[in-house]
Short mmCIF file of C-alpha atoms in Angstrom, two decimals:
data_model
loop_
_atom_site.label_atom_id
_atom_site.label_comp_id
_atom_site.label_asym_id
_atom_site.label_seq_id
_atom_site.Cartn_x
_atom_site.Cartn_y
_atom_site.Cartn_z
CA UNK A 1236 121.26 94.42 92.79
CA UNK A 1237 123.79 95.86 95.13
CA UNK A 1238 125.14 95.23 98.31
CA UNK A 1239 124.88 98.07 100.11
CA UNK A 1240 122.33 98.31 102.75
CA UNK A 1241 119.75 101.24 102.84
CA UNK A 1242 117.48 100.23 105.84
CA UNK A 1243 118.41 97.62 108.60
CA UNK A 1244 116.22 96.19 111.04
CA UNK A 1245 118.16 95.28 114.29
CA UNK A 1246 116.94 92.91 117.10
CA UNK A 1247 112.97 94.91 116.92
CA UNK A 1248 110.44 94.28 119.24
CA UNK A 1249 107.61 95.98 119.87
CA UNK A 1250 105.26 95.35 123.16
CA UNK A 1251 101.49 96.02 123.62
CA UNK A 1252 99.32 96.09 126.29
CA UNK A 1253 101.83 93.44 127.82
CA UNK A 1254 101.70 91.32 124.24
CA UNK A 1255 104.52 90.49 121.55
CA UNK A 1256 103.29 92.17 118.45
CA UNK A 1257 106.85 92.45 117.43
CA UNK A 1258 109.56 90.03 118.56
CA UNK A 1259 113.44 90.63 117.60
CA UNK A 1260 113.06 90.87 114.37
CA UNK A 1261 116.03 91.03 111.81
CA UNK A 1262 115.92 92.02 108.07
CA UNK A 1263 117.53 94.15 105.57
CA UNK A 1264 116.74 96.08 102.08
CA UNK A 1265 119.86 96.78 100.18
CA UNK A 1266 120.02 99.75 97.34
CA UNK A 1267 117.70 98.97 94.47
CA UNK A 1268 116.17 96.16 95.72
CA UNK A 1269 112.25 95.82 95.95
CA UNK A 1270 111.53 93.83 98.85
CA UNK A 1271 108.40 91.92 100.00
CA UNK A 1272 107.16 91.82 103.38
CA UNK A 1273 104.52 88.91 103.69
CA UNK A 1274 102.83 87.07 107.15
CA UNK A 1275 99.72 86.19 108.04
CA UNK A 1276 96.48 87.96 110.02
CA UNK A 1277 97.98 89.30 112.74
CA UNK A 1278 101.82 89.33 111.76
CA UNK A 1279 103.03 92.79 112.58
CA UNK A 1280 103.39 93.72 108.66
CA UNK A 1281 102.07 97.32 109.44
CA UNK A 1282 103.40 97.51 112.88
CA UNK A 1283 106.84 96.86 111.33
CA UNK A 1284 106.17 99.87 109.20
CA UNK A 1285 105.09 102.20 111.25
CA UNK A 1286 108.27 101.69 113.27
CA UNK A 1287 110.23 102.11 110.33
CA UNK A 1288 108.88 105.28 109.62
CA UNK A 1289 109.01 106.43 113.32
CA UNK A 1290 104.79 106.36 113.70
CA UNK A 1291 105.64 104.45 116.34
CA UNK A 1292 108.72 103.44 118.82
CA UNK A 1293 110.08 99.90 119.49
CA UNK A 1294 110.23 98.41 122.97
CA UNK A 1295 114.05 97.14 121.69
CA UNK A 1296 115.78 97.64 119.36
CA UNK A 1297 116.89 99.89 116.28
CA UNK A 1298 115.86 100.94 112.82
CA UNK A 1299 118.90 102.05 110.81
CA UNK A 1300 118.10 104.01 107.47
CA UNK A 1301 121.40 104.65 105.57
CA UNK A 1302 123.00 103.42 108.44
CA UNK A 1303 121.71 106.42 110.98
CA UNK A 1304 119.26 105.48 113.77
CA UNK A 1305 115.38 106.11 113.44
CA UNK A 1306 115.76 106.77 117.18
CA UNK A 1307 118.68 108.68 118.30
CA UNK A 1308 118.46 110.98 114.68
CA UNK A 1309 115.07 110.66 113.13
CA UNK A 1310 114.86 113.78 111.15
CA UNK A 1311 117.90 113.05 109.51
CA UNK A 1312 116.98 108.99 108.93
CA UNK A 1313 113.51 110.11 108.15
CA UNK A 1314 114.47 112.29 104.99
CA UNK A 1315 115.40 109.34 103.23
CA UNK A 1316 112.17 107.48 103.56
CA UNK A 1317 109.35 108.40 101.23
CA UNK A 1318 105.74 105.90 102.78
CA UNK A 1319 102.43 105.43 102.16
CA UNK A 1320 100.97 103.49 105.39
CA UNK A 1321 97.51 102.32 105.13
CA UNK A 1322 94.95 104.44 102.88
CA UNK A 1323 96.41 107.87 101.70
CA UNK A 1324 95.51 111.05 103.21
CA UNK A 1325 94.24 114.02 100.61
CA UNK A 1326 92.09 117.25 100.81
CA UNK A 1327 88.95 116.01 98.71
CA UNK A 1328 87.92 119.56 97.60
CA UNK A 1329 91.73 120.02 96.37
CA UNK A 1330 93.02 118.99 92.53
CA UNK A 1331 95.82 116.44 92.34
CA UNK A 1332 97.83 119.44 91.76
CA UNK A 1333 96.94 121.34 94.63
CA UNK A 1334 97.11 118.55 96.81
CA UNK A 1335 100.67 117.58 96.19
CA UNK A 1336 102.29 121.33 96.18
CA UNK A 1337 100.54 121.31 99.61
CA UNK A 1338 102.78 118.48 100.33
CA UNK A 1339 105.76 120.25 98.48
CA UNK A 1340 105.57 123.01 100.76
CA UNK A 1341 106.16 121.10 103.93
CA UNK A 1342 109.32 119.80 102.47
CA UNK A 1343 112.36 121.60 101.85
CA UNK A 1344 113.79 121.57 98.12
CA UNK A 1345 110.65 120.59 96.38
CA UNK A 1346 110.19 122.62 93.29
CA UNK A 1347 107.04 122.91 91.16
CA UNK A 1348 109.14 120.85 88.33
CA UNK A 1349 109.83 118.35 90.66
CA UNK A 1350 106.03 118.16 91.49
CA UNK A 1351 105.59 118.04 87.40
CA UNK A 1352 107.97 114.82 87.41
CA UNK A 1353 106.45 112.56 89.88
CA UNK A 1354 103.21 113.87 88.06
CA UNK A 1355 104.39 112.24 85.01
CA UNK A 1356 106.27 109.37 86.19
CA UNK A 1357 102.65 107.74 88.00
CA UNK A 1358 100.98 108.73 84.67
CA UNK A 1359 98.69 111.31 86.25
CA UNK A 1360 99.24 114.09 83.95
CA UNK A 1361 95.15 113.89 82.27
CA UNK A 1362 93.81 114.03 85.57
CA UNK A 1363 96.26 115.83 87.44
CA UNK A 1364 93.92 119.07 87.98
CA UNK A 1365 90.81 117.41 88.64
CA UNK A 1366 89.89 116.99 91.94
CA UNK A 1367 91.14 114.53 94.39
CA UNK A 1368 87.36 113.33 95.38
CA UNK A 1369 86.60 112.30 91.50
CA UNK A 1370 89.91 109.89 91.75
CA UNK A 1371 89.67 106.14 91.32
CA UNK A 1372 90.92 103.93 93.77
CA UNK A 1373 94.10 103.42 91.39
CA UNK A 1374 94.60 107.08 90.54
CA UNK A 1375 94.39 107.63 94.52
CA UNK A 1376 96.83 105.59 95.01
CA UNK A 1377 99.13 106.63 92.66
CA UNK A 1378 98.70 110.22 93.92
CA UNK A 1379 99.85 108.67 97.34
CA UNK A 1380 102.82 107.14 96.05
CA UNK A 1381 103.63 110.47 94.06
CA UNK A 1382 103.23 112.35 97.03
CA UNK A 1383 105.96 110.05 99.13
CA UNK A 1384 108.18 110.68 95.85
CA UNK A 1385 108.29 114.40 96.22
CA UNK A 1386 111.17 114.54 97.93
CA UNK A 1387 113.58 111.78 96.24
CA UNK A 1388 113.74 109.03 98.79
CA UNK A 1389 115.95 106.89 98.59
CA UNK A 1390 113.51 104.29 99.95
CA UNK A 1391 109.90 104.00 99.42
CA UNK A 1392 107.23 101.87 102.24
CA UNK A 1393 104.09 100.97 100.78
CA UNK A 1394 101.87 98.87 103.01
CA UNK A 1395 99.37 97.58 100.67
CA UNK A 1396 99.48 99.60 97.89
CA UNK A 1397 97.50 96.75 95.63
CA UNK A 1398 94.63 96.69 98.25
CA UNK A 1399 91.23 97.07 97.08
CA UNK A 1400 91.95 97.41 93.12
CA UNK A 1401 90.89 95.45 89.93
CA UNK A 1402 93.38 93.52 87.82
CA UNK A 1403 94.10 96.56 85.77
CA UNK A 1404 94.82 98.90 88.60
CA UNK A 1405 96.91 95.90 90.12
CA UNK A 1406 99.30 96.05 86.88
CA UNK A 1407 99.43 99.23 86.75
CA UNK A 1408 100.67 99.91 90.20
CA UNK A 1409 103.55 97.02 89.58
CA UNK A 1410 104.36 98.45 86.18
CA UNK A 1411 104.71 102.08 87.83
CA UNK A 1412 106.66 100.37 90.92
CA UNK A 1413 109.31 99.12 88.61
CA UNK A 1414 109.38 102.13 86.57
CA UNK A 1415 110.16 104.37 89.94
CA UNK A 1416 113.54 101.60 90.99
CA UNK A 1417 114.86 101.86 87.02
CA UNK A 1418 114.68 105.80 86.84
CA UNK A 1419 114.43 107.11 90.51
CA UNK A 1420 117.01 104.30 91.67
CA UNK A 1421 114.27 103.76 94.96
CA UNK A 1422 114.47 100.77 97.31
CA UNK A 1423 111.53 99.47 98.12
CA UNK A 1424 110.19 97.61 101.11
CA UNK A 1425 106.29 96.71 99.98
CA UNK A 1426 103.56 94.35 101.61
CA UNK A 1427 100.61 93.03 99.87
CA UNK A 1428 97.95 90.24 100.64
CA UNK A 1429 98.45 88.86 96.71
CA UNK A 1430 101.62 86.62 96.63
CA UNK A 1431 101.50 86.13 92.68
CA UNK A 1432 101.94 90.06 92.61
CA UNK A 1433 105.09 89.81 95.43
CA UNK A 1434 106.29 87.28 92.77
CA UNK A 1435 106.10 89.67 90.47
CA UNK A 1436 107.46 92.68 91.88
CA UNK A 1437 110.10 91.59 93.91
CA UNK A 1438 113.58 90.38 94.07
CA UNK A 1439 113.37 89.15 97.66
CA UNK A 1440 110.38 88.48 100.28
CA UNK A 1441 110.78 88.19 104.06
CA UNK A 1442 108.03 86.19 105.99
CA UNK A 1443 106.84 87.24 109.31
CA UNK A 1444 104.63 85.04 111.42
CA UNK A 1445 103.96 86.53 114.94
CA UNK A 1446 106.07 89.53 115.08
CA UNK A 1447 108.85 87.19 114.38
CA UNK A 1448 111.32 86.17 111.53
CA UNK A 1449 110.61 83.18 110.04
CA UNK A 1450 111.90 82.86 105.96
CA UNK A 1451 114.02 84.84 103.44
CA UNK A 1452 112.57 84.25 100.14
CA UNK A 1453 115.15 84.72 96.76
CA UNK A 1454 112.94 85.37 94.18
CA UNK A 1455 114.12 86.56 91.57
CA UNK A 1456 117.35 84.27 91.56
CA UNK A 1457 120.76 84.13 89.69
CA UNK A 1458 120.66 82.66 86.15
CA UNK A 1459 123.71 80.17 86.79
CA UNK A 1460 121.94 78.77 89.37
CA UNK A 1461 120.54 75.20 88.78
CA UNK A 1462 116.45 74.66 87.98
CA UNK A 1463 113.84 71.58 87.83
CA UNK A 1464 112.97 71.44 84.06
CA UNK A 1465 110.31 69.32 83.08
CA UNK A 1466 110.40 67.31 79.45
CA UNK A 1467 107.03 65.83 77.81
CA UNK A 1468 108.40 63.10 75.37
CA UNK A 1469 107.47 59.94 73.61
CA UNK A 1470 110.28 57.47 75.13
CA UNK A 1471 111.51 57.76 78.16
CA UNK A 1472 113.44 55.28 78.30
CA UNK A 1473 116.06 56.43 75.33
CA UNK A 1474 115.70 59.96 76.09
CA UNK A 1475 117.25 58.89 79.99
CA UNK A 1476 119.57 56.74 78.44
CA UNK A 1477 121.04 59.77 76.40
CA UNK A 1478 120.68 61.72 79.42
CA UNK A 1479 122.71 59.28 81.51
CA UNK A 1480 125.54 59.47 79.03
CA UNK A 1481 128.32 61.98 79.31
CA UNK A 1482 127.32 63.97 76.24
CA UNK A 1483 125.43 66.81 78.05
CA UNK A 1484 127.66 65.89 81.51
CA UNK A 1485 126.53 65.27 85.41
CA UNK A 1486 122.31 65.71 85.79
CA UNK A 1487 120.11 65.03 88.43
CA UNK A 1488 116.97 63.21 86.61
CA UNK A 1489 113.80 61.66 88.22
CA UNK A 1490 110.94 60.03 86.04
CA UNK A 1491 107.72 62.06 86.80
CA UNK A 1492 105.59 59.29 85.04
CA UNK A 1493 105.18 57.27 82.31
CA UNK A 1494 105.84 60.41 79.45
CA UNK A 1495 107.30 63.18 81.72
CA UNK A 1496 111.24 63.33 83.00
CA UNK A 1497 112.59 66.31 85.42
CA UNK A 1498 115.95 67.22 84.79
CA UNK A 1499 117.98 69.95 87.15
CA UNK A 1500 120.01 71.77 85.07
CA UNK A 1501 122.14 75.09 84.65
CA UNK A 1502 119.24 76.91 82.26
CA UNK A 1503 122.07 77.78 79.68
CA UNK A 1504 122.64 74.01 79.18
CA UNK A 1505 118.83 73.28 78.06
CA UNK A 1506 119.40 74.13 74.60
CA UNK A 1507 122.36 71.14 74.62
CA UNK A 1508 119.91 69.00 76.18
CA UNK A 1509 117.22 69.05 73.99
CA UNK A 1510 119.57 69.14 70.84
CA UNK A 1511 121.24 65.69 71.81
CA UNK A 1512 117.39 64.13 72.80
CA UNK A 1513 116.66 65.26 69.36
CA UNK A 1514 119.59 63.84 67.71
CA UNK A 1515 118.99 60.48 68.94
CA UNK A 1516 115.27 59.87 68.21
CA UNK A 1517 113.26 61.36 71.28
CA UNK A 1518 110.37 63.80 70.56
CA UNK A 1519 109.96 66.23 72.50
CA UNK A 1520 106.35 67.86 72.97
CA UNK A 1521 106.25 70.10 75.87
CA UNK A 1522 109.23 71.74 77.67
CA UNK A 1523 108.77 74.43 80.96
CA UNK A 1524 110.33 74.72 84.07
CA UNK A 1525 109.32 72.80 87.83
CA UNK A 1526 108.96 75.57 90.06
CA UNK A 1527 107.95 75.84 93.77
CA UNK A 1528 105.70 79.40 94.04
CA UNK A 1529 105.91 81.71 96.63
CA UNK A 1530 102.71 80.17 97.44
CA UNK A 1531 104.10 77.08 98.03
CA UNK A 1532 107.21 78.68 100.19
CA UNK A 1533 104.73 80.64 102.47
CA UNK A 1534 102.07 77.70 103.14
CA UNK A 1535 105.11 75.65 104.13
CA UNK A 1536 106.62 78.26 106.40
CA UNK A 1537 103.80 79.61 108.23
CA UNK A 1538 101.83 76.17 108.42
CA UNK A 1539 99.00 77.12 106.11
CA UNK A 1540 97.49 80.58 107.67
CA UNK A 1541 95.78 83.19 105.87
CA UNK A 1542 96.96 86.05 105.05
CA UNK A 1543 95.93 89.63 105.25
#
């Protein structure tokens, strides 16, 4: 993941009927990132959005989209910003095919092979001339998320592109989402109400609780970086003996209970661990890795609220 930033969110608020839906709120998404955006009922998620992609304006504050202002230039910001807010919007009457060279027409540069790619790249070519009003929930939304590709974004908004679909159509929204970073090199800022999926998707999630900022969320983080492991084995006691010696260097260890040891460790230096426990006696039965889920991380920061 890079460095550079592709949309900024500076100091936002947004006020309603005298209320804080928004309240300076701060984030980033940097180029080729896929970012989460999670709160609970009520957070501002989709108001967020809809100021990014200038549906509506902010009390204070600035949206900056490849560093140019939403505000003071918005059809320049706005070309780089591809978004599907909410349910997506299609003739029903009209094919797949009809209904996204209706949207090709409204943009500048869009040819009819460019139409053909997104076509292919959200796996839509069987159905592609069949009309919009036959669609599955799934194949709807994957028309909506062609149609905000048309015009090679360099980021893409979804606001709950998961919503309302079965396991399979789940998957194959995240398998198409990570398809469209690795060949269309899109940033992505997404929100969904299913965590495990955010987990999935995304290398970063920001939590929102009442319009405000409240966590940054690495997920997926840097290999050298050190992780709770957790050994099964038949004796502790030798196996923290060995691991107390300086063959396999400095470790933080804790006894879980009576068979189980948790070891933070660099993950490279696993294999040296469990090839000097096995050296000197210890069996090993089990071996997999202590981790606090996003789950976990958004309970804690937001006090236990539902969300959306």
């Amino acid at each position: 993941m890079q460095n550079h930033v592709v949309l900024d969110i500076q100091n936002v608020s947004k006020v309603i009927n005298g209320h804080d839906i928004i309240d300076d709120l701060n984030f980033q998404l940097h180029k080729g990132e896929v970012l989460g955006l999670l709160g609970p009922n009520g957070s501002g998620k989709t108001t967020t959005m809809r100021m990014i992609v200038g549906l509506m304006k902010p009390t204070k504050g600035d949206v900056f989209i490849e560093g140019i202002s939403i505000q003071s230039n918005f059809h320049k910001a706005i070309g780089y910003i591809g978004s599907m807010i909410e349910t997506p919007a299609f003739y029903p009457f009209y094919s797949g095919y009809q209904n996204l060279m209706y949207f090709a027409s409204m943009s500048k540069g869009v040819s009819k092979t460019r139409v053909q790619e997104v076509v292919a790249l959200l796996g839509l070519t069987n159905a592609i001339h069949k009309k919009f009003s036959t669609y599955s929930l799934g194949m709807k939304q994957r028309l909506g998320i062609a149609q905000a590709l048309l015009h090679k974004p360099t980021i893409l908004i979804l606001d709950e592109p998961t919503n309302g679909l079965d396991p399979a159509g789940i998957r194959e929204i995240r398998d198409y989402l990570k398809l469209i970073t690795k060949t269309e090199h899109t940033s992505i800022l997404i929100s969904s109400h299913l965590l495990s999926e955010i987990e999935l998707m995304c290398d970063r999630a920001v939590i929102i609780q009442n319009g405000k900022y409240i966590k940054e969320v690495e997920i997926n983080k840097d290999p050298e970086e050190s992780i709770n492991v957790i050994f099964e084995i038949n004796n502790p006691e030798l196996a923290l003996s060995v691991l107390s010696s300086n063959e396999v260097g400095s470790l933080t260890i804790h006894q879980k209970d009576e068979n189980k040891i948790s070891i933070n460790v660099v993950e490279e230096n696993i294999p040296l661990i469990v090839e000097s426990l096995v050296t000197k006696g210890v069996q090993i039965k089990y071996i997999y890795r202590e981790k606090e889920t996003l789950e976990d991380v958004f309970i804690q920061a937001t006090g236990g609220n539902v969300i959306e």
